[in-house]
Amino acid sequence: MGRHQAPRFVADAMLGRLARWLRVLDYDTCYQPELDDHQLVELANAEGRILLTRDRHLVRFLRPARVLLIDASVPLEQLEQVILACRLPPPTALFRRCLLCNTPLCPARPGELSGHPPPLPPEGTAPVFQCPRCCRLYWPGSHTRRMREALYLALPGWLPGG
C-alpha cells in the first residue's frame, strides 16, 4: 500500500493517546473528543475514515461503514493492533504531522522564529518544523528520542533503523 493510499482514521474520545501515536507515524488521524458518537460516525463515513473505538455499543448500534474495535488498553498496544489490522506500512519519516491538530508540518525558517512565543528550540537546532495551522514548533530533542525508543521497543523490526 503506497503512502498516497494510506488509510485515514478518526479516534473516539477514549483513544487520544493512540491518535497522537498515529500522528507521530504520519497517519492522518482526526481526534475531536467533543464529538458525540453519532457525530463521530457521520465524520468517519463522510470522509472515508476508519473509526477507531473501544465502545462496543457504538459499533453494534451505530454501525459505522469502516470501524476497528480496539481491544488493548495500553496506547502502544493499541497502535500495534491498528498496524496489524490495517496492514500499515512503516512511515517514511516520523514527526511530520502536528500532534495537536493533525496538520502536516512545514519546515520553519530560522528568521521567522525570533518573534515566535515560547517554547523555542535551542539555538542551532535543526531541522525545525512548524504547524501552519496552530503555529506550534517541532524539533528533534529528548522528547522525540524517547518516543522513537518507545516505538522501537513496542514495534520491533517494523520501523526502519529500529
Short mmCIF file of C-alpha atoms in Angstrom, two decimals:
data_model
loop_
_atom_site.label_atom_id
_atom_site.label_comp_id
_atom_site.label_asym_id
_atom_site.label_seq_id
_atom_site.Cartn_x
_atom_site.Cartn_y
_atom_site.Cartn_z
CA MET A 1 0.00 0.00 0.00
CA GLY A 2 1.54 3.35 -1.03
CA ARG A 3 1.61 6.36 1.24
CA HIS A 4 -0.86 8.16 -1.04
CA GLN A 5 -3.35 5.36 -0.32
CA ALA A 6 -2.72 5.27 3.42
CA PRO A 7 -5.90 4.89 5.44
CA ARG A 8 -7.18 7.85 7.39
CA PHE A 9 -8.57 7.47 10.88
CA VAL A 10 -10.90 9.10 13.36
CA ALA A 11 -10.38 8.17 17.01
CA ASP A 12 -13.08 8.39 19.64
CA ALA A 13 -12.67 10.30 22.91
CA MET A 14 -11.17 7.26 24.70
CA LEU A 15 -8.28 6.98 22.24
CA GLY A 16 -6.50 10.33 22.36
CA ARG A 17 -3.09 8.82 23.07
CA LEU A 18 -3.50 6.34 20.20
CA ALA A 19 -4.39 9.26 17.90
CA ARG A 20 -1.19 11.02 18.96
CA TRP A 21 0.94 7.94 18.21
CA LEU A 22 -0.67 7.55 14.77
CA ARG A 23 0.14 11.21 14.08
CA VAL A 24 3.76 10.58 15.14
CA LEU A 25 3.81 7.91 12.41
CA ASP A 26 2.36 10.46 9.93
CA TYR A 27 -1.06 8.84 9.64
CA ASP A 28 -3.92 11.32 9.19
CA THR A 29 -5.87 10.85 12.42
CA CYS A 30 -8.78 13.07 13.39
CA TYR A 31 -9.33 13.38 17.13
CA GLN A 32 -12.14 15.61 18.36
CA PRO A 33 -13.15 14.40 21.83
CA GLU A 34 -16.05 16.85 21.96
CA LEU A 35 -17.95 14.97 19.23
CA ASP A 36 -20.67 12.55 20.32
CA ASP A 37 -20.93 9.03 18.91
CA HIS A 38 -23.37 9.98 16.13
CA GLN A 39 -21.12 12.85 15.00
CA LEU A 40 -18.06 10.57 15.01
CA VAL A 41 -19.79 8.04 12.79
CA GLU A 42 -21.01 10.79 10.44
CA LEU A 43 -17.48 12.23 10.20
CA ALA A 44 -15.90 8.82 9.60
CA ASN A 45 -18.45 7.89 6.94
CA ALA A 46 -18.38 11.29 5.19
CA GLU A 47 -14.57 11.38 4.97
CA GLY A 48 -14.00 7.67 4.35
CA ARG A 49 -12.08 7.31 7.61
CA ILE A 50 -11.72 4.19 9.73
CA LEU A 51 -13.35 4.78 13.10
CA LEU A 52 -11.16 3.61 15.98
CA THR A 53 -13.13 2.91 19.15
CA ARG A 54 -13.25 0.80 22.29
CA ASP A 55 -17.03 1.31 22.51
CA ARG A 56 -18.81 -1.93 21.58
CA HIS A 57 -22.19 -0.21 21.90
CA LEU A 58 -21.20 2.33 19.24
CA VAL A 59 -20.13 -0.45 16.87
CA ARG A 60 -23.24 -2.54 17.49
CA PHE A 61 -25.88 0.19 17.26
CA LEU A 62 -24.46 2.92 15.03
CA ARG A 63 -22.72 0.59 12.57
CA PRO A 64 -20.04 2.82 11.06
CA ALA A 65 -19.04 1.92 7.49
CA ARG A 66 -15.39 1.26 8.47
CA VAL A 67 -14.52 0.54 12.08
CA LEU A 68 -11.81 -1.10 14.13
CA LEU A 69 -12.78 -2.12 17.65
CA ILE A 70 -9.70 -1.62 19.80
CA ASP A 71 -9.24 -4.29 22.48
CA ALA A 72 -5.99 -3.16 24.12
CA SER A 73 -5.94 -0.56 26.87
CA VAL A 74 -2.25 0.43 26.58
CA PRO A 75 -1.69 3.03 23.81
CA LEU A 76 1.33 1.35 22.19
CA GLU A 77 -0.50 -1.99 22.20
CA GLN A 78 -3.46 -0.22 20.60
CA LEU A 79 -1.08 1.15 17.97
CA GLU A 80 0.23 -2.34 17.27
CA GLN A 81 -3.36 -3.58 16.85
CA VAL A 82 -4.09 -0.83 14.29
CA ILE A 83 -0.84 -1.51 12.39
CA LEU A 84 -1.57 -5.24 12.18
CA ALA A 85 -5.30 -4.98 11.44
CA CYS A 86 -4.86 -2.32 8.75
CA ARG A 87 -1.55 -3.72 7.46
CA LEU A 88 0.03 -0.29 7.73
CA PRO A 89 3.42 0.18 6.12
CA PRO A 90 6.15 1.88 8.14
CA PRO A 91 6.26 5.64 7.62
CA THR A 92 8.98 7.24 5.54
CA ALA A 93 9.56 9.75 8.35
CA LEU A 94 8.35 10.34 11.90
CA PHE A 95 7.07 13.60 13.39
CA ARG A 96 5.78 15.14 10.15
CA ARG A 97 2.26 15.88 11.41
CA CYS A 98 1.15 18.22 14.21
CA LEU A 99 0.44 16.16 17.31
CA LEU A 100 -2.20 18.68 18.42
CA CYS A 101 -4.23 19.42 15.29
CA ASN A 102 -3.14 16.74 12.76
CA THR A 103 -1.94 19.23 10.12
CA PRO A 104 1.14 18.28 8.05
CA LEU A 105 4.18 20.24 9.23
CA CYS A 106 6.27 22.64 7.15
CA PRO A 107 9.96 23.50 7.55
CA ALA A 108 10.33 26.59 9.74
CA ARG A 109 12.53 29.41 8.51
CA PRO A 110 15.09 30.42 11.15
CA GLY A 111 14.44 34.15 10.63
CA GLU A 112 10.76 33.69 11.45
CA LEU A 113 11.36 32.09 14.86
CA SER A 114 12.59 35.19 16.70
CA GLY A 115 9.09 36.58 17.24
CA HIS A 116 7.53 33.20 18.00
CA PRO A 117 6.16 32.67 21.52
CA PRO A 118 7.95 30.07 23.68
CA PRO A 119 8.83 27.30 23.71
CA LEU A 120 11.56 27.89 21.18
CA PRO A 121 14.11 25.32 20.06
CA PRO A 122 17.63 25.63 21.43
CA GLU A 123 19.94 27.84 19.35
CA GLY A 124 21.35 25.93 16.38
CA THR A 125 18.72 23.15 16.45
CA ALA A 126 17.89 21.78 13.03
CA PRO A 127 15.62 20.88 11.47
CA VAL A 128 12.71 22.82 12.95
CA PHE A 129 9.19 22.29 11.67
CA GLN A 130 6.09 24.41 12.24
CA CYS A 131 2.40 23.68 12.05
CA PRO A 132 0.88 26.14 9.56
CA ARG A 133 -2.47 25.86 11.34
CA CYS A 134 -1.70 26.23 15.06
CA CYS A 135 1.91 27.53 14.71
CA ARG A 136 3.38 25.01 17.15
CA LEU A 137 7.08 24.31 16.63
CA TYR A 138 8.65 20.85 16.49
CA TRP A 139 12.34 19.95 16.62
CA PRO A 140 14.46 16.90 17.44
CA GLY A 141 15.20 16.61 21.13
CA SER A 142 14.96 14.33 24.13
CA HIS A 143 11.17 14.08 23.77
CA THR A 144 11.38 12.78 20.19
CA ARG A 145 14.25 10.45 21.16
CA ARG A 146 12.14 8.92 23.96
CA MET A 147 9.16 8.49 21.66
CA ARG A 148 11.32 6.82 18.98
CA GLU A 149 12.77 4.45 21.59
CA ALA A 150 9.25 3.56 22.79
CA LEU A 151 8.19 2.83 19.20
CA TYR A 152 11.25 0.65 18.51
CA LEU A 153 10.58 -1.33 21.70
CA ALA A 154 6.84 -1.71 21.05
CA LEU A 155 7.18 -2.50 17.34
CA PRO A 156 10.46 -4.42 16.95
CA GLY A 157 11.54 -4.76 13.34
CA TRP A 158 8.65 -2.70 11.93
CA LEU A 159 10.31 0.71 11.79
CA PRO A 160 13.46 1.12 9.71
CA GLY A 161 16.56 1.72 11.80
CA GLY A 162 14.99 0.11 14.87
#
